[in-house]
Short mmCIF file of C-alpha atoms and ligand atoms in Angstrom, two decimals:
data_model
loop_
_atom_site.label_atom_id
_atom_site.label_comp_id
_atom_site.label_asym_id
_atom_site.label_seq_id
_atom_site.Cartn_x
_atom_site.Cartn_y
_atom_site.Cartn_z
CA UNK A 1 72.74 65.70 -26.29
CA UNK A 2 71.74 67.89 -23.72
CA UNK A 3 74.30 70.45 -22.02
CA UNK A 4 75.01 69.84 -18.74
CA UNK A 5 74.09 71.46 -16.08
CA UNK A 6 77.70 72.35 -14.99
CA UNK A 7 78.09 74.89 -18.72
CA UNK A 8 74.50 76.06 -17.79
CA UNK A 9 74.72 77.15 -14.46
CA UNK A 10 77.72 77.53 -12.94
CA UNK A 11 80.65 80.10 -12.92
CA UNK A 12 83.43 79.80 -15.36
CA UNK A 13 85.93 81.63 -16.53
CA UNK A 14 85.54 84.35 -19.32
CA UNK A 15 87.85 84.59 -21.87
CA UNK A 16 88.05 88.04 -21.30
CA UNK A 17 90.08 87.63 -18.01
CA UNK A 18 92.55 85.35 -20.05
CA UNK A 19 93.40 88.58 -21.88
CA UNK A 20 93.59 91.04 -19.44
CA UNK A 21 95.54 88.39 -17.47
CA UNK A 22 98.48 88.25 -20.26
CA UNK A 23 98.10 92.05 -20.66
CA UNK A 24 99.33 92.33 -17.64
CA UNK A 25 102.15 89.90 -17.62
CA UNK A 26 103.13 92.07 -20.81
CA UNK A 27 102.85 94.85 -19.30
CA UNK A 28 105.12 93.83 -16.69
CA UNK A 29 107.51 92.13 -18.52
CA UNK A 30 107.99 95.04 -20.59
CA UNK A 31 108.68 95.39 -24.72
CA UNK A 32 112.20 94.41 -24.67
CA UNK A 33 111.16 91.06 -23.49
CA UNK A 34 109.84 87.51 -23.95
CA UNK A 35 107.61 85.18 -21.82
CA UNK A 36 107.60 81.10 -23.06
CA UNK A 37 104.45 78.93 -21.18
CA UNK A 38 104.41 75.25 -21.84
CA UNK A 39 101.52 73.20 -21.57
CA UNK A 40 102.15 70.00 -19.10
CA UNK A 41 103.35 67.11 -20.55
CA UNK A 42 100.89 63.81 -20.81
CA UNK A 43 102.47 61.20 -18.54
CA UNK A 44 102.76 57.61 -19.37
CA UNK A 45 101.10 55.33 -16.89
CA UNK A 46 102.11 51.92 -18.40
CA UNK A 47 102.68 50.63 -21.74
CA UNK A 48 100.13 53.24 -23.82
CA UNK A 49 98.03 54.22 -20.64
CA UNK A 50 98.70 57.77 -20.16
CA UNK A 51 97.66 59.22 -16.39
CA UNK A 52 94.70 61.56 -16.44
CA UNK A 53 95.91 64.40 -18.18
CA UNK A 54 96.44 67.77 -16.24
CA UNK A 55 97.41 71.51 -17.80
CA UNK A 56 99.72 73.14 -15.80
CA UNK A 57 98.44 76.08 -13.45
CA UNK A 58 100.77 78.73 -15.24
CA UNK A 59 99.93 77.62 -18.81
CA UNK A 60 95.81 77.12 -17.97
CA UNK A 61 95.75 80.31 -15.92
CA UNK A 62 97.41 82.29 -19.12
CA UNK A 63 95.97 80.68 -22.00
CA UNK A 64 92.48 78.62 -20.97
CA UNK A 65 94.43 76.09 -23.43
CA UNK A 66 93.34 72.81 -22.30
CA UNK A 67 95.70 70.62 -24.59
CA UNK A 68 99.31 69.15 -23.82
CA UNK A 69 101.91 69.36 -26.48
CA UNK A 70 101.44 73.51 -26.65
CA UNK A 71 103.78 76.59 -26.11
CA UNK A 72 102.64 79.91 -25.54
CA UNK A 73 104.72 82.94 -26.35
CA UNK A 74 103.63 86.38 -25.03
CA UNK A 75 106.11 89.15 -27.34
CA UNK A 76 104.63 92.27 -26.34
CA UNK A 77 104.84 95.21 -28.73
CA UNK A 78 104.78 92.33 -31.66
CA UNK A 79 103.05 93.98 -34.69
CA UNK A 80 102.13 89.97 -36.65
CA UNK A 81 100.64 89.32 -33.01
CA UNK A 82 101.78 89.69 -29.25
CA UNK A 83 99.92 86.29 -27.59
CA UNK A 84 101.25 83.44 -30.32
CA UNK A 85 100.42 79.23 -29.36
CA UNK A 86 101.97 76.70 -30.81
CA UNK A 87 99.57 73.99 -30.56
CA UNK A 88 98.66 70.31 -31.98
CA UNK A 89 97.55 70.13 -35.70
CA UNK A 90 93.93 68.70 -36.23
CA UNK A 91 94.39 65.26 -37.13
CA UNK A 92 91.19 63.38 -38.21
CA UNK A 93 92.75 60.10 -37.69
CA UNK A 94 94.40 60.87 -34.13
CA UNK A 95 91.14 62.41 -32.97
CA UNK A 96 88.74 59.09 -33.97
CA UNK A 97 91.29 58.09 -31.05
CA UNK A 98 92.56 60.40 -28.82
CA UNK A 99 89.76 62.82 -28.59
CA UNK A 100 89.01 66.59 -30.09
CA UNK A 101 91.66 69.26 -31.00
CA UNK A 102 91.67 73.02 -31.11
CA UNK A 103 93.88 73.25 -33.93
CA UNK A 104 95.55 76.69 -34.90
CA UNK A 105 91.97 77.51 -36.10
CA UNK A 106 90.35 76.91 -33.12
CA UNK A 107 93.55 78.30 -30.88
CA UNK A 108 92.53 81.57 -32.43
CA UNK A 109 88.54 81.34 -32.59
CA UNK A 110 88.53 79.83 -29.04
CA UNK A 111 91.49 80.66 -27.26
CA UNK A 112 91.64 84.43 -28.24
CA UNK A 113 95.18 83.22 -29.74
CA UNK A 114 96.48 86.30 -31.75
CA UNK A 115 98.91 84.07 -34.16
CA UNK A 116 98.44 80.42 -33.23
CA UNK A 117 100.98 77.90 -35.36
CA UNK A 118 101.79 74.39 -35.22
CA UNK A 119 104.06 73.23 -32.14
CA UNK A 120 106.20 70.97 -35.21
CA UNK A 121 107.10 74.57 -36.37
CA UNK A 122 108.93 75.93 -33.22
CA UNK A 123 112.27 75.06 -34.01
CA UNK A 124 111.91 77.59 -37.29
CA UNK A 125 109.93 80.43 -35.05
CA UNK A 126 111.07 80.57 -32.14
CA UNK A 127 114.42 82.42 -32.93
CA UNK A 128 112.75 84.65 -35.02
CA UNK A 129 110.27 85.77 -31.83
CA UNK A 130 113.51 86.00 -29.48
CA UNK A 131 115.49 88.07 -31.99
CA UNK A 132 116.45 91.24 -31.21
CA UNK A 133 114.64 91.19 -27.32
CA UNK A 134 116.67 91.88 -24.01
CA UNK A 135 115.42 89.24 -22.13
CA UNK A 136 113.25 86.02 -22.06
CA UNK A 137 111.02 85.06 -19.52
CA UNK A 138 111.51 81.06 -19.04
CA UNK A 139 111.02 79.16 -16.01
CA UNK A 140 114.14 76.91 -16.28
CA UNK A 141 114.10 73.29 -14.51
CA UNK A 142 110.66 72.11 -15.33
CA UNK A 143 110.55 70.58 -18.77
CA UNK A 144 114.00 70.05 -19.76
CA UNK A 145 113.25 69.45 -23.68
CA UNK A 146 112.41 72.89 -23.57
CA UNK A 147 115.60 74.37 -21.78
CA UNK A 148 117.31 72.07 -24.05
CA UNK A 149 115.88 73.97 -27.37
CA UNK A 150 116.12 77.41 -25.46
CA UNK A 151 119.46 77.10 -25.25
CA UNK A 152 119.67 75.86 -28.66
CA UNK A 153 117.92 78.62 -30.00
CA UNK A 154 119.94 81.48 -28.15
CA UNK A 155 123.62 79.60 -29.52
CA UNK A 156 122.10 79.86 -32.78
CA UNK A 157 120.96 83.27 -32.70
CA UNK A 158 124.75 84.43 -31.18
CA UNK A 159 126.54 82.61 -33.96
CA UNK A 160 124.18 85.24 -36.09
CA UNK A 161 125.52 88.36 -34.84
CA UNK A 162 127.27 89.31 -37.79
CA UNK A 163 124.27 89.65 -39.46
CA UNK A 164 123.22 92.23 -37.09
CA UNK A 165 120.79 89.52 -35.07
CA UNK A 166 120.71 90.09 -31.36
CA UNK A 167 120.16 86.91 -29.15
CA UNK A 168 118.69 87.85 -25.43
CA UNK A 169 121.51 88.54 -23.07
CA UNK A 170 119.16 87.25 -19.82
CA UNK A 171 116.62 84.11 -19.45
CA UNK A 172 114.64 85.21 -15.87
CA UNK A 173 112.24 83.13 -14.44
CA UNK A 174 108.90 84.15 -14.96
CA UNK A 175 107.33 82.67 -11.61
CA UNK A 176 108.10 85.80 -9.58
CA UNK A 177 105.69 88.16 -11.93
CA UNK A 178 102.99 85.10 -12.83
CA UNK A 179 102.77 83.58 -8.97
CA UNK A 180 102.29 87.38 -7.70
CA UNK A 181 99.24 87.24 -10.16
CA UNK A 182 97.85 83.71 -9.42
CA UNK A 183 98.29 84.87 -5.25
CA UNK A 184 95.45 87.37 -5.07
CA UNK A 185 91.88 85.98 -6.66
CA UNK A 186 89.89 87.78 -8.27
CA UNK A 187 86.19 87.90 -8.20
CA UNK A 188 85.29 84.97 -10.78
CA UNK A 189 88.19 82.76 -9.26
CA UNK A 190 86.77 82.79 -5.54
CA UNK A 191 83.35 82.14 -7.28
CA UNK A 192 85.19 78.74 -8.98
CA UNK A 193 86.73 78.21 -5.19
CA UNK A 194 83.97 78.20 -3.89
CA UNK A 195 81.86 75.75 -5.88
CA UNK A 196 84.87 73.41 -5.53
CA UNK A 197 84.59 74.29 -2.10
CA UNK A 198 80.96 73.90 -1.46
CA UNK A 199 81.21 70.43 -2.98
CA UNK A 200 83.63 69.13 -1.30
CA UNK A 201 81.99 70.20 2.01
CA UNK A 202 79.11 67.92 0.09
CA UNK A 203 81.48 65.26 0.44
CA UNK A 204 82.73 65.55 3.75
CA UNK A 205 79.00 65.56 4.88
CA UNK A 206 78.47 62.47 3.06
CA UNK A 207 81.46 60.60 4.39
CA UNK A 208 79.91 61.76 7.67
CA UNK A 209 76.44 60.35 7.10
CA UNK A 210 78.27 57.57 5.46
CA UNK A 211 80.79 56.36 8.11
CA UNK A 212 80.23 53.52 10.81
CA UNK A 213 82.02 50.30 12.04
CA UNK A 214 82.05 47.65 9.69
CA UNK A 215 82.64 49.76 6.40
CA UNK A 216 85.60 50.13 4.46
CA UNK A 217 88.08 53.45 4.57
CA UNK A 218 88.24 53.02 0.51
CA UNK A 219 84.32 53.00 0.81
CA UNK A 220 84.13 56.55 2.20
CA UNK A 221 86.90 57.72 -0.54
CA UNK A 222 84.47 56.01 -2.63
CA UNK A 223 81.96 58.07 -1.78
CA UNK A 224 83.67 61.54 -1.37
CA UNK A 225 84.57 60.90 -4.97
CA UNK A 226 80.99 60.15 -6.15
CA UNK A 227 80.07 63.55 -4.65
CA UNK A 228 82.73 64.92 -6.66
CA UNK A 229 82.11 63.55 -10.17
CA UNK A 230 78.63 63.80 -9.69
CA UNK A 231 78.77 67.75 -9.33
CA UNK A 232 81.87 67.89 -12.71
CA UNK A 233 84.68 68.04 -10.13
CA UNK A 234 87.87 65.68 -9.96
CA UNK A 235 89.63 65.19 -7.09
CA UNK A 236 92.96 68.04 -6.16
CA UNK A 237 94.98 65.86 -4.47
CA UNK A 238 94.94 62.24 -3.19
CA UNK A 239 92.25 61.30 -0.73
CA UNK A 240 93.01 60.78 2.71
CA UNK A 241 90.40 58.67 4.95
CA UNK A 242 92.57 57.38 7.83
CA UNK A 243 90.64 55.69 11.03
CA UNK A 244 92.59 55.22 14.38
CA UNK A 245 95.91 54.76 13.87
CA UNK A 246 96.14 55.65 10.31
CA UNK A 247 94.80 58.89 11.05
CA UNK A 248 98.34 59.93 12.60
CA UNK A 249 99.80 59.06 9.26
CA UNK A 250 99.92 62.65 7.85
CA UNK A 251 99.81 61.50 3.87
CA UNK A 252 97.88 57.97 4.19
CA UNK A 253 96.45 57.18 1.01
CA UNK A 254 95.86 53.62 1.62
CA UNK A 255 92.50 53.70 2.16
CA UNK A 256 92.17 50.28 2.87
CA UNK A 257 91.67 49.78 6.29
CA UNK A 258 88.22 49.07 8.12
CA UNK A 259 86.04 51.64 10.11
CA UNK A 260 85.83 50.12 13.78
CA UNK A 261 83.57 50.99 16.63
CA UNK A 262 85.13 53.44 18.74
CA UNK A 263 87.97 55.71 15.94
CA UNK A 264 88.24 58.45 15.33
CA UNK A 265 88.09 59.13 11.09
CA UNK A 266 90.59 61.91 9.62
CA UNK A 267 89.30 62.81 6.43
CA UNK A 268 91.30 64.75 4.40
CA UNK A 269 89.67 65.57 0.77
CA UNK A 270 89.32 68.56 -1.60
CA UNK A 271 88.21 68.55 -5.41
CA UNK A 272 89.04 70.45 -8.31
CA UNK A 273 86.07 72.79 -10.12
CA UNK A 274 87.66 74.08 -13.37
CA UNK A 275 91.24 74.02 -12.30
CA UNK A 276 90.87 75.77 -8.84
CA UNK A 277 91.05 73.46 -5.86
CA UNK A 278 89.34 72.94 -2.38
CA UNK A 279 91.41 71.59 0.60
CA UNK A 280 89.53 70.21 3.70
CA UNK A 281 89.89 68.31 6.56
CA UNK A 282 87.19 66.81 9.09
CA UNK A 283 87.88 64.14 12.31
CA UNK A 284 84.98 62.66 13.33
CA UNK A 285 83.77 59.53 15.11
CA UNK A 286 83.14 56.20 13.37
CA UNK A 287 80.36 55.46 15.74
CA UNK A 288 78.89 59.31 15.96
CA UNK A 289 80.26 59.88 19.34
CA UNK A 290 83.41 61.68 20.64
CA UNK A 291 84.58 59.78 23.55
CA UNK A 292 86.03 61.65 26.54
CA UNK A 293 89.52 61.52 25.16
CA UNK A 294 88.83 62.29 21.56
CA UNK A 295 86.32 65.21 22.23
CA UNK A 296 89.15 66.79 24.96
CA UNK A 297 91.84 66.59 22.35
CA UNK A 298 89.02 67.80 19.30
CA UNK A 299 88.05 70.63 21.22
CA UNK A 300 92.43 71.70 21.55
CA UNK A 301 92.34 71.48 17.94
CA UNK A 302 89.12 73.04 17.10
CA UNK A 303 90.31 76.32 19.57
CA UNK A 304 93.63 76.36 17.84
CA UNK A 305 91.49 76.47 14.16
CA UNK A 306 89.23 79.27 15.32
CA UNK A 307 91.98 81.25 17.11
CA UNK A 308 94.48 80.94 13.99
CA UNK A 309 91.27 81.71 11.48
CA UNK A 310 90.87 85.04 13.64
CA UNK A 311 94.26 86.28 12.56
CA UNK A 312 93.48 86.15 9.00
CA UNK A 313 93.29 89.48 8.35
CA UNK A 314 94.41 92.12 6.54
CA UNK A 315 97.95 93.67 8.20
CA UNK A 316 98.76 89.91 9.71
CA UNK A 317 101.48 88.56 8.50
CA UNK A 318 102.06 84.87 7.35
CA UNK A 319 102.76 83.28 10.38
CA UNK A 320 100.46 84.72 12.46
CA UNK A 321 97.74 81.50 12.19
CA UNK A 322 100.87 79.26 13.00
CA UNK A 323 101.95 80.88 15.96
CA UNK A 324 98.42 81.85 17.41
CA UNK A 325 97.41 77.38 16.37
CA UNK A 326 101.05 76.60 18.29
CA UNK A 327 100.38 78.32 21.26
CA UNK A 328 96.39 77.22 21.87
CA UNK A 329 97.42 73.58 21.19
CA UNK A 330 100.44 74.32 23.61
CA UNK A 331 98.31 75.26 26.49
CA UNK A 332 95.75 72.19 25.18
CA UNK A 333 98.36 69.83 25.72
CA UNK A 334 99.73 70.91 29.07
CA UNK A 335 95.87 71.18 30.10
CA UNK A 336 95.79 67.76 29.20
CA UNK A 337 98.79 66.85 30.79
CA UNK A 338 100.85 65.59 27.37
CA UNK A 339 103.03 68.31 27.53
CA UNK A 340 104.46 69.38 31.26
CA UNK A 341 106.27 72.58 31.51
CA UNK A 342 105.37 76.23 31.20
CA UNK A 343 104.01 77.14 27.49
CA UNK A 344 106.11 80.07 26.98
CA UNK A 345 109.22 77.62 27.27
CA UNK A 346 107.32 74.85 25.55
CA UNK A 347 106.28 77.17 22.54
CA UNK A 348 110.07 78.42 22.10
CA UNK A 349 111.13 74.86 22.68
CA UNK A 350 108.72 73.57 19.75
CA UNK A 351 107.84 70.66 22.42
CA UNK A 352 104.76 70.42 20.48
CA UNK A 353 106.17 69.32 17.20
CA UNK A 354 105.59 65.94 18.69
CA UNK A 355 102.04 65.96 18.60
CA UNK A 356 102.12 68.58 15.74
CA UNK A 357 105.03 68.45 13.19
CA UNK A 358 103.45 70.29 9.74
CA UNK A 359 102.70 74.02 9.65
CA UNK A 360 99.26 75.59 9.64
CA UNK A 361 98.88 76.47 6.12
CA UNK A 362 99.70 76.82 2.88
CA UNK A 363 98.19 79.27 -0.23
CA UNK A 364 95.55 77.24 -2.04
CA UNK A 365 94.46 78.10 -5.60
CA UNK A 366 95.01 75.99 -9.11
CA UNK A 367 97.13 74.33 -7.45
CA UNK A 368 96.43 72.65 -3.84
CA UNK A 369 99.90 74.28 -2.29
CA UNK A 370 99.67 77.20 -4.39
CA UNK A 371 102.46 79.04 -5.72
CA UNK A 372 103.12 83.00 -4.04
CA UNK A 373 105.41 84.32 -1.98
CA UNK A 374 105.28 83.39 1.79
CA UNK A 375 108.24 85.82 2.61
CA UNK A 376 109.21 89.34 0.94
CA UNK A 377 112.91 90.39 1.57
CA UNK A 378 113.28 87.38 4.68
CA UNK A 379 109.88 88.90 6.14
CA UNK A 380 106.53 87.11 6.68
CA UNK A 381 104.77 88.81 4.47
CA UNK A 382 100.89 90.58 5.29
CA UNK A 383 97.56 89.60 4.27
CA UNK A 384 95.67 91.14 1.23
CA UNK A 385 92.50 91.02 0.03
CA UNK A 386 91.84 88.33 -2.58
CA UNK A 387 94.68 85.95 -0.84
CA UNK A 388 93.29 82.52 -0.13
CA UNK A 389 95.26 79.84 2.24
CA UNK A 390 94.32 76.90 4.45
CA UNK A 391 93.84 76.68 8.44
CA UNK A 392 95.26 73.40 8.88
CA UNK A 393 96.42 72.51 13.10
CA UNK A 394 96.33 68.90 14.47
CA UNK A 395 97.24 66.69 16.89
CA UNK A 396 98.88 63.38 15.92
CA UNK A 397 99.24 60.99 19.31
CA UNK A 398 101.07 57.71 18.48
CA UNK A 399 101.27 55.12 21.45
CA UNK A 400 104.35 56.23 23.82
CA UNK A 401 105.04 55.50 27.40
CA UNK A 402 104.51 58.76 28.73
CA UNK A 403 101.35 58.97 26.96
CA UNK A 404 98.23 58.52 28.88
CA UNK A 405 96.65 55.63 27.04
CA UNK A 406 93.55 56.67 26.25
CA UNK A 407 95.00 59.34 23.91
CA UNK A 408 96.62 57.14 21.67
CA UNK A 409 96.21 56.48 18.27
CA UNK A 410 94.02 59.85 17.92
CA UNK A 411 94.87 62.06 15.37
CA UNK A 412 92.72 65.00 14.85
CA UNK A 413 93.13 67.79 11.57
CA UNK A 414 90.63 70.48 10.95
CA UNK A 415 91.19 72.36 7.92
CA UNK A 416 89.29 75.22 6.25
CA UNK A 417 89.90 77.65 2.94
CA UNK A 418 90.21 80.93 4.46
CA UNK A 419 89.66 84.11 1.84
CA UNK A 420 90.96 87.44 3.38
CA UNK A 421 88.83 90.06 2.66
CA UNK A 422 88.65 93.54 3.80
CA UNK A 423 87.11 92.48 6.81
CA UNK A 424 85.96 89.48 8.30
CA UNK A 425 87.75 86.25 6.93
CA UNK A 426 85.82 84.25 4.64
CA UNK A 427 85.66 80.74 5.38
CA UNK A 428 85.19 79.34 1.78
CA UNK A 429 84.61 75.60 3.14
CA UNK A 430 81.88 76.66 6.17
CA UNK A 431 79.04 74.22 5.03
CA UNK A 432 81.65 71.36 6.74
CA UNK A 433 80.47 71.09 9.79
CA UNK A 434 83.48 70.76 12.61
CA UNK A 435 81.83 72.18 15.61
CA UNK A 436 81.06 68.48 17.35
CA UNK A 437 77.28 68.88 18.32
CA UNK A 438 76.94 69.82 14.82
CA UNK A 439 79.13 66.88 13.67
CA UNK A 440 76.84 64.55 15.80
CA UNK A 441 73.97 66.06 15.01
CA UNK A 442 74.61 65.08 10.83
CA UNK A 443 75.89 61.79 11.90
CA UNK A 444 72.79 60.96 13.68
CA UNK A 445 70.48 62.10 10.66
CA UNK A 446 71.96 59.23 8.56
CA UNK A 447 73.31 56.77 8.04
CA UNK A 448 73.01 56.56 4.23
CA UNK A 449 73.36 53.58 2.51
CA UNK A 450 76.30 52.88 1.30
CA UNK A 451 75.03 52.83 -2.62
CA UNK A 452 72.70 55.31 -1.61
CA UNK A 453 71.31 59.33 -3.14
CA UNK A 454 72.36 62.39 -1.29
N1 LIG B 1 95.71 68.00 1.54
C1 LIG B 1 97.01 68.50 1.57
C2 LIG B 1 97.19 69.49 2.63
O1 LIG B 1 96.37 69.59 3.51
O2 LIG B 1 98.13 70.23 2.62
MN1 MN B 2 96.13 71.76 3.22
MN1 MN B 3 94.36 68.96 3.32
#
């Protein structure tokens, strides 16, 4: 068979930044204490159909470990080993079935495992590698079969203390020290963002090219997700492709509506390229047209987008985006006449969570709303170099009395993947078009069949 193209040519991660990524959780951790990663658990569907199988962000970004049923350890200052996974045995018969397995061999040849044992044998280890520590890093709350044997495994090691064994007086979470990590990217993870986002602007400009009265919403998902699989990516999240009204249903995932002459399409789509995920949202016109109404409330939104994307920069703090989005759709509205009052008042009113009730962004990395901080001691905190987040505003108009008409049923998102950088913001998902001539402009050099290349 040949290799594909994906192992030939594009980035991945080396093993070599799996390393120096647990060095320095050790390092900050500290020798007197212990850091326990589980792999996700594989989730039954129905009956023995188990749902696609994803690793967990804090296991994968450790460990590289694609596998469920795993537990890493990190024991700094351990002389048999300081990085140990328990992991899956090979099983010949299991894997005619189920598909390949590491093994403890291949944990170590592979995975850069320093000790790697079999998960079966945790129960007999695992006191043994919390013995005589200060504190263990655990993340309590998310698998509760491991709290269960944590706590297990610390009662057994107190009823020991006779025998001069020392059970770790603390259990801390260890999101605060791995989240700080995942926050800033470093240079081989924005190269992974942004394949995952440069395909899934591929997919957005096929859904554009795609779109027109007559075909089906699930059609468009349809073909978002060929662009996807067809470039190794699976999707991050559940695709959104709402027309008219559904487009002011902030989660739709129906899909199942169809496109008519005269809607305005929210798509909102991102795929995943080797764990790391792209988030983007495009509103366009079914027929290739903004009408009067659509391209007046568009052009609010698109201002709001640009003037929040300006403040991501370095010495900004969080909320900057959101409060420079709030106040350009603010004045948009009132322009428009959907808001009356003075926008000062309005802003400190929030009169515009009406028309736009969700927040402007949200940290995007392994995971679509990353993990990281978004306050430090009840502070927004600042912009860094290597952060990555979203530049999400919208306007959602559902059909009210004091509602011109001709504005209802529009809903309008425009989200990009924003990098800060030292200087300029990056915009990670630019080959999207969003300004509307441009928009137009692709829809018009289409359509493409609905089976069609690309
Ligand atoms: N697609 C999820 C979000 O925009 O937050
Ligand atoms: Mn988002
Ligand atoms: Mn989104």
């Amino acid at each position: 068979m040949t290799k594909m193209v994906s192992e030939l040519h594009w980035p991945s991660m080396s093993h070599a930044e799996f390393a120096r990524r647990r060095r320095a959780v050790m390092e900050r951790i500290g020798p007197q204490a212990v850091a326990i990663v589980p792999a996700a658990p594989q989730r039954l569907r129905n009956h023995d159909v188990h749902y696609p199988y994803r690793q967990d962000g804090d296991f994968r970004y450790l460990t590289g470990f694609p596998e469920p049923e795993a537990v890493a350890v990190l024991a700094p200052g351990r002389a048999g080993g300081e990085y140990i996974l328990f992991c899956r045995d090979r099983d010949p018969e299991r894997e005619i079935w189920d598909g390949r397995r590491a093994g403890q061999e291949g944990a170590q040849r592979e995975y850069g495992a320093d000790q790697a044992l079999s998960i079966g044998r945790l129960d007999e280890v695992m006191p043994r590698l919390l013995d005589g520590r200060e504190r263990v890093y655990h993340t309590l709350g998310q698998q509760s079969w491991l709290d269960q044997k944590l706590i297990g495994w610390l009662k057994s090691l107190r009823g020991q203390s006779r025998r001069g064994v020392h059970a770790p007086p603390e259990v801390i979470s260890l999101d605060p020290v791995l989240h700080e990590m995942r926050l800033f990217k470093s240079e081989s993870e924005i190269a992974l963002m942004q394949q995952a986002a440069s395909v899934s602007a591929a997919a957005h400009r096929r859904a554009m090219r795609t779109a027109r009265p007559g075909v089906y919403e699930y059609q468009i998902a349809a073909e978002i997700h060929h662009e996807y699989e067809r470039n190794g990516l699976t999707w991050a999240y559940g695709t959104i492709v709402g027309s008219g009204a559904n487009a002011c249903i902030l989660h739709y995932v129906e899909n199942s509506a169809v496109l008519k002459d005269g809607e305005l399409l929210l798509i909102d789509a991102g795929g995943e390229w080797q764990g790391y995920c792209a988030d983007i949202t495009r509103s366009f016109p079914v027929n290739g047209r903004y009408s009067g109404p659509q391209k007046a409330l568009y052009e609010v939104v698109l201002a709001a987008q640009l003037a929040a994307i300006e403040k991501c920069r370095v010495g900004q703090h969080w909320n900057a985006p959101h409060e420079a989005a709030v106040r350009v759709l603010t004045e948009g509205l009132v322009a428009l006449g959907l808001l009356q009052g003075e926008v000062q008042a309005l802003v400190e009113k929030e009169a515009y969570k009406r028309f736009y009730m969700h927040s402007t962004g949200h940290w995007l990395g392994m995971d679509v709303h990353d993990v990281g901080a978004y306050k430090i001691g009840g502070e927004w905190r600042r912009f860094e170099p290597g952060m990555v987040l979203t530049v999400e505003p919208g306007l959602y108009v559902t059909p009210a009395e004091d509602v011109d008409e001709s504005y209802w049923n529009i809903g309008i998102r425009i989200e990009d993947d924003v990098l800060i950088t030292a200087g300029e913001p990056r915009i990670l998902t630019h080959e999207a078009p969003k300004q509307i001539a441009d928009v137009e402009a692709l829809m018009r050099s289409g359509p493409l069949p609905l089976d069609g290349g690309g």
